Short mmCIF file of C-alpha atoms in Angstrom, two decimals:
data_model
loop_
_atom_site.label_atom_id
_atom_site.label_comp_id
_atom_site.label_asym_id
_atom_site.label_seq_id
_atom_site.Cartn_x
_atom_site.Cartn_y
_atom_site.Cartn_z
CA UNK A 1 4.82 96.18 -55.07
CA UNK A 2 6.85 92.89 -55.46
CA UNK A 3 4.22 90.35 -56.41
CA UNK A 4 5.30 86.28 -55.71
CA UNK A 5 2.82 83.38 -56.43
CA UNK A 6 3.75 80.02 -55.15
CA UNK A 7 2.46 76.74 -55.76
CA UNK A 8 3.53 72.82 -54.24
CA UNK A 9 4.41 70.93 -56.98
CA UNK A 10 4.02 67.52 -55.27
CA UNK A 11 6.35 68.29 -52.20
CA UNK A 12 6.46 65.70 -49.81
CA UNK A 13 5.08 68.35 -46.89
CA UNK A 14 5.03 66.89 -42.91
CA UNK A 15 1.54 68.02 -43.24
CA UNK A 16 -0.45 69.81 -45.69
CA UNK A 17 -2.78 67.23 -46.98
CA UNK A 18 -5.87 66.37 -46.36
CA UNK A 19 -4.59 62.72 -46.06
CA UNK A 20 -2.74 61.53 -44.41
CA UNK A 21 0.21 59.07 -45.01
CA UNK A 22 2.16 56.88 -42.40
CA UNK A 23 5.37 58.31 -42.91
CA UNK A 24 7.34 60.33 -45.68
CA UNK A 25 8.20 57.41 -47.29
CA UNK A 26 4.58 56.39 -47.94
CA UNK A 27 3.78 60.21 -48.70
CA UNK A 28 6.51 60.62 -51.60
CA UNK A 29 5.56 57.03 -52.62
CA UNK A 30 1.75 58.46 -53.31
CA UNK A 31 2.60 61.42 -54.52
CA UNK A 32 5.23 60.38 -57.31
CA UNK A 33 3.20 57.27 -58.50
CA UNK A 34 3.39 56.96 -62.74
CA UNK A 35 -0.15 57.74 -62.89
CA UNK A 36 -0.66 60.69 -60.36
CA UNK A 37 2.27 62.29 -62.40
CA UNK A 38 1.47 61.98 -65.57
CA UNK A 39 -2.47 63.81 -64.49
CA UNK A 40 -0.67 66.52 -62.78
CA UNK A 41 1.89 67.22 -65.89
CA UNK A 42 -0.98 66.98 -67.77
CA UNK A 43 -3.13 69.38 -65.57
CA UNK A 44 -0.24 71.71 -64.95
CA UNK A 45 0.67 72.21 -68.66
CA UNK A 46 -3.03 72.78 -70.21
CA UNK A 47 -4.56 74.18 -67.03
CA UNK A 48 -2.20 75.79 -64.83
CA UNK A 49 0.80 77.38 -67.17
CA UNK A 50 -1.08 79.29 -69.90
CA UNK A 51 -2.66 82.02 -68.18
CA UNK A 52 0.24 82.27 -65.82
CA UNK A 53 2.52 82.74 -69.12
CA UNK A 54 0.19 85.52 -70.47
CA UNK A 55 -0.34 88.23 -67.81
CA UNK A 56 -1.10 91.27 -68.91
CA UNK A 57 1.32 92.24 -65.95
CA UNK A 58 4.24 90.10 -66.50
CA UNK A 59 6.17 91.63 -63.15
CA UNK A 60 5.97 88.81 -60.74
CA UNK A 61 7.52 85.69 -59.71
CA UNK A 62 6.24 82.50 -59.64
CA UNK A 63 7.89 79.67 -56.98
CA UNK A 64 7.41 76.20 -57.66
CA UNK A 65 8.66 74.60 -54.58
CA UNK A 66 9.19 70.35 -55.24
CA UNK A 67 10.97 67.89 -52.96
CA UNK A 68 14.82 66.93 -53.23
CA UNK A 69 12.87 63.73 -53.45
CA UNK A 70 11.40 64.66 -56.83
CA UNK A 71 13.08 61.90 -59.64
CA UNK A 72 15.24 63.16 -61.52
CA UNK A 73 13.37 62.33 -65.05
CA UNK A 74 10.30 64.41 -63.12
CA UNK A 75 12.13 67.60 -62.42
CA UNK A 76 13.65 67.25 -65.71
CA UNK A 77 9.98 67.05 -67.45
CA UNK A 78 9.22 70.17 -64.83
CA UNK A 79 11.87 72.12 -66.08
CA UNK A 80 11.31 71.61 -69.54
CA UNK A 81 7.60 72.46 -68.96
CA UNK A 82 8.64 76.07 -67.37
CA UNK A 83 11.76 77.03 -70.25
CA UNK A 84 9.78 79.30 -71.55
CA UNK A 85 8.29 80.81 -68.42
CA UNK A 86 10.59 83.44 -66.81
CA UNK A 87 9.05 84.08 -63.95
CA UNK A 88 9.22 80.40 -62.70
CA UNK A 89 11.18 79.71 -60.11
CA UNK A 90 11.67 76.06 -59.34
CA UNK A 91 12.74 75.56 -55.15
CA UNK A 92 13.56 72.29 -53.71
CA UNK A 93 13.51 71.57 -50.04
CA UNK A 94 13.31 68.05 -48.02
CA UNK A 95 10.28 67.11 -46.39
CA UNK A 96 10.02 69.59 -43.32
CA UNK A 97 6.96 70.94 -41.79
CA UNK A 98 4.53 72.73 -44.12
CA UNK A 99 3.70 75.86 -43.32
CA UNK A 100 7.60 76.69 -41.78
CA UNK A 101 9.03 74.98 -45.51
CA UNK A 102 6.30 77.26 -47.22
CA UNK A 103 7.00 80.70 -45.31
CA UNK A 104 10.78 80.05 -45.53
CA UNK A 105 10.57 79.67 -49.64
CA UNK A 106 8.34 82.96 -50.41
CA UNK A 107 10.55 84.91 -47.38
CA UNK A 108 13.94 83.94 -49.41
CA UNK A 109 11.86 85.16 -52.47
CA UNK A 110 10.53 88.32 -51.38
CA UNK A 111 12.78 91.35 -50.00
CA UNK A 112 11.36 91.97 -46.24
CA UNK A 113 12.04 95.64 -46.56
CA UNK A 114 9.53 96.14 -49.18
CA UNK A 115 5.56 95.23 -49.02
CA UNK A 116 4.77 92.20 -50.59
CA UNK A 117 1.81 90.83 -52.41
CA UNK A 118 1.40 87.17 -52.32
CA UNK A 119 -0.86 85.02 -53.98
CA UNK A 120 -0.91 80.60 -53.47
CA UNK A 121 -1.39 78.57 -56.56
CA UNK A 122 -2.30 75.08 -57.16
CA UNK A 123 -1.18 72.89 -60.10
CA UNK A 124 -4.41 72.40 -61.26
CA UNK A 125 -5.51 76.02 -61.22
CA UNK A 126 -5.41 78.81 -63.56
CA UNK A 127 -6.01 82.48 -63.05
CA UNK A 128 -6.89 85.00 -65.75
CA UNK A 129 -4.93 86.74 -67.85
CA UNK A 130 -5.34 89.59 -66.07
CA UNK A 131 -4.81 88.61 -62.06
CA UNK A 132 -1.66 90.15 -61.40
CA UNK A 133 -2.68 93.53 -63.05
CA UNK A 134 -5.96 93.17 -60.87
CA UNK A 135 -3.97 92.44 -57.91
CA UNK A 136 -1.99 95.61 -58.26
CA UNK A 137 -4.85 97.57 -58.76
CA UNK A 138 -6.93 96.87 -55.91
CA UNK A 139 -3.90 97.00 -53.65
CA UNK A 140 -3.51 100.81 -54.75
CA UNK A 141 -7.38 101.32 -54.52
CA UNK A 142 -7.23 100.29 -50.71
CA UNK A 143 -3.67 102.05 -49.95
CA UNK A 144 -4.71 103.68 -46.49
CA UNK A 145 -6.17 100.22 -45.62
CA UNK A 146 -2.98 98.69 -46.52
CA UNK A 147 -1.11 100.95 -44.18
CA UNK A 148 -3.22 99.96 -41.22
CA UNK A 149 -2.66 96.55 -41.41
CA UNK A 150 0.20 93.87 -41.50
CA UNK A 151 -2.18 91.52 -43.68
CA UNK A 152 -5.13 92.14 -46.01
CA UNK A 153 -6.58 89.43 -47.95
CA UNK A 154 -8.04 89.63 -51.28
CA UNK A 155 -10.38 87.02 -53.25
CA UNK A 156 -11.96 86.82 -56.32
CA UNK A 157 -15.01 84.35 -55.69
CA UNK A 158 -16.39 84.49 -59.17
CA UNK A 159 -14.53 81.35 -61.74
CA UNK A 160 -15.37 78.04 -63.22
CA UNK A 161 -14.72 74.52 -61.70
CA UNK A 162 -13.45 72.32 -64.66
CA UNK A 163 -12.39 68.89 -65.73
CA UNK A 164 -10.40 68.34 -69.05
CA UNK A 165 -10.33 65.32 -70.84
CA UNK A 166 -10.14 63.81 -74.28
CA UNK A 167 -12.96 65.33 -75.59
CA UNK A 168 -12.68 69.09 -74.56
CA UNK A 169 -13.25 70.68 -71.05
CA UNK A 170 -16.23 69.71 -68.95
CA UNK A 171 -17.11 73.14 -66.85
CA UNK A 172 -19.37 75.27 -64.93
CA UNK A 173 -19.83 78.85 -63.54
CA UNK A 174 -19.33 79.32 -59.50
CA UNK A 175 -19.26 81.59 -57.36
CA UNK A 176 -16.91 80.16 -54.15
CA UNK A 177 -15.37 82.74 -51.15
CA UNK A 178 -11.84 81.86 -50.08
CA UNK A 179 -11.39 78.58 -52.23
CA UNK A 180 -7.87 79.14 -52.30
CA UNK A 181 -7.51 80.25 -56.28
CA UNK A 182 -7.42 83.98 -57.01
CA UNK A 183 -6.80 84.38 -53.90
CA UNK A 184 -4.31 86.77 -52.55
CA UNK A 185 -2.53 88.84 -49.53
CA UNK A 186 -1.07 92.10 -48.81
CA UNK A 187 2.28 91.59 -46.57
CA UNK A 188 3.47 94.81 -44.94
CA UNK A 189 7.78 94.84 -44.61
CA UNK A 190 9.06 92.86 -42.10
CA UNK A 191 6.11 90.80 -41.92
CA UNK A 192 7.43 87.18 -41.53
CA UNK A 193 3.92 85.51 -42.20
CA UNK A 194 3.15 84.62 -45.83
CA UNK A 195 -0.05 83.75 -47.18
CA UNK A 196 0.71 79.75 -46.66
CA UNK A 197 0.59 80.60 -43.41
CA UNK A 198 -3.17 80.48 -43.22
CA UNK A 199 -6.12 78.39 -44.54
CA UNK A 200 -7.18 79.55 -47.37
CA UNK A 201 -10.98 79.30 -46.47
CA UNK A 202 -10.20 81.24 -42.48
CA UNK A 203 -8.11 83.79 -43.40
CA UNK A 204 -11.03 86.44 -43.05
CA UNK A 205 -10.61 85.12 -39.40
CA UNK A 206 -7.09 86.98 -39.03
CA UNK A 207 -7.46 89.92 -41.42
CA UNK A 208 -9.77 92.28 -43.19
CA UNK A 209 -10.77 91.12 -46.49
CA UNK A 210 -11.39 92.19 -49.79
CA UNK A 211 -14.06 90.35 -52.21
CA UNK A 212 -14.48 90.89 -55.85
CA UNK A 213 -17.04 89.00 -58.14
CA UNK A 214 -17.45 91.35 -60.92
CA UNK A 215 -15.66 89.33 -63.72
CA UNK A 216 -14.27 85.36 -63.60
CA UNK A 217 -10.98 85.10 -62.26
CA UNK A 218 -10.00 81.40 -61.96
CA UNK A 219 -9.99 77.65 -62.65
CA UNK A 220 -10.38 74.92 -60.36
CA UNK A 221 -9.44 72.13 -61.44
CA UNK A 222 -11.57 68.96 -60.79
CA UNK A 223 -10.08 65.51 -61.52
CA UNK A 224 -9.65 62.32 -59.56
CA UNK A 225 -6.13 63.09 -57.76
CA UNK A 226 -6.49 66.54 -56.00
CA UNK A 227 -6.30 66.10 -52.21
CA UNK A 228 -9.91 66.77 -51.64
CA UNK A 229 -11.36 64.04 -53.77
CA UNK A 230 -9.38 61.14 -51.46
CA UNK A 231 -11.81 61.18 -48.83
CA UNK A 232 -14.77 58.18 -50.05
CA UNK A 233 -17.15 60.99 -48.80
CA UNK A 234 -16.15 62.94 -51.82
CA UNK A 235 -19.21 63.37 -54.49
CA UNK A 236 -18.49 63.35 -58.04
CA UNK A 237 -19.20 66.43 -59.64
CA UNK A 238 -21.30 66.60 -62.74
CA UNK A 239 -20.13 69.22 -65.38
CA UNK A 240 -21.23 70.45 -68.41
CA UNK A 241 -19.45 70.37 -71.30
CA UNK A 242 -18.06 73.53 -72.89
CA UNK A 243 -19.69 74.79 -76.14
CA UNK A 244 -17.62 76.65 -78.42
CA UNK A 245 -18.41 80.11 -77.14
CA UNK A 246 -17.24 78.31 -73.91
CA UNK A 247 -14.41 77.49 -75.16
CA UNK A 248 -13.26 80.42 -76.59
CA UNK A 249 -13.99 82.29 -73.09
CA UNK A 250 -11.38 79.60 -71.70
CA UNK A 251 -9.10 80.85 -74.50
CA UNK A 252 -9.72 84.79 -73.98
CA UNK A 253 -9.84 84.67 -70.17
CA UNK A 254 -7.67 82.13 -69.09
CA UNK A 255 -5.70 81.03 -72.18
CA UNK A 256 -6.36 77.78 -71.98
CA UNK A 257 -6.39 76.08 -75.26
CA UNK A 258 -8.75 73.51 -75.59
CA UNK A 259 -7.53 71.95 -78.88
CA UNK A 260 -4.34 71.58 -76.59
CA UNK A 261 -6.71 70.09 -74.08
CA UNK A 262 -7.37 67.29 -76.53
CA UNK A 263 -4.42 66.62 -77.52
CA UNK A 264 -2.54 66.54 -74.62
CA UNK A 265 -5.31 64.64 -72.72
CA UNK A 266 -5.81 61.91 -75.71
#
């Protein structure tokens, strides 16, 4: 099955955040400001790219949709960033309305006579090394169930929240249903809806689910820009800091590097 992962790279969406801006103008404004950029390149190279770049299943692609907005030094820092990454796709759209910009990119991605397995990513977020392979698998392990239904959802719950910084990676074990990371969806052909389509946390509400918490799956990032954290109701989260068996479980599981970590975050 055709496997396509996409992620918002700071696209001005009419909707699709948590907060809200006054007009697009404002939104891109926010969103492109010198020091939101610089955490999410920082977030996206060290967090995000490295376990994307070393599935054990390499046969997917990977959408990074941005705005025709983006500046043109950003999306040339982007595209330097994904070189090396074959299965990144960079799309650009203007701002339109989220969920119709988001179903539109992975449709044009995907071919509609096929089934499709879909999975959202955020810039801050790694998978394991071995999500796409896992994502096959259980898709063949449920096939009748597949054939019953336009949609089935899939989630690992099991992961680690995390915060890098100078000093290493701050982290801690979790065990969160539908957060939105590891998180995938079974599309049968034809099918128009994608998996940006629904909530990540109320898709069980459309679709029978899979859950599987044997083994960590993801990273969620944690740092003071994601969408979540603008609300003042917000509480910090406190973290450990990652030992050096820690830290080479990052490395093994999610290849993140966290000598990289350091450097790129000094």
């Amino acid at each position: 099955m055709q496997v396509v992962g996409f992620c918002r790279f700071s696209y001005p969406a009419e909707g699709g955040f948590q907060v809200e801006h006054d007009n697009i103008a404002a939104r891109e404004a926010y969103l492109y400001s010198a020091a939101r950029m610089d955490e999410r390149f920082r977030h996206f190279e060290t967090i995000c790219l490295p376990g994307l770049r070393a599935q054990t299943d390499p046969d997917f692609t990977f959408l990074i949709l941005v705005g025709t907005s983006l500046p043109v030094e950003l999306r040339a820092r982007l595209e330097a960033l994904v070189d090396d990454f074959p299965q990144a796709r960079i799309v650009a759209r203007p701002p339109a309305p989220h969920r119709a910009v988001c179903q539109e990119v992975i449709n044009e991605a995907r071919d509609m006579a096929a089934p499709c397995l879909q999975f959202r990513h955020d810039d801050d977020d790694a998978v394991a090394v071995d999500f796409v392979a896992s994502l096959r698998e259980a898709a063949r392990d449920v096939t009748s169930l597949l054939g019953k239904h336009r949609l089935v959802g899939f989630d690992w719950n099991r992961g680690f929240i995390a915060r890098p910084d100078a000093e290493g990676i701050l982290a801690e074990e979790t065990v969160t249903p539908f957060w939105g990371v590891a998180q995938a969806m079974a599309v049968q052909p034809g099918v128009r809806q994608t998996i940006m389509n629904f909530g990540h946390n109320k898709i069980l509400r459309f679709m029978p689910t899979l859950t599987f918490t044997d083994r960590p799956m993801y990273v969620r990032g944690h740092n003071d820009h994601n969408d979540s954290r603008q609300k003042t109701h917000v509480a910090p989260v406190e973290l450990p800091r990652l030992d050096a068996a820690g830290e080479a479980l990052f490395r093994e599981r999610f290849a993140i590097d966290a000598d990289q970590v350091r450097r790129i975050f000094a």
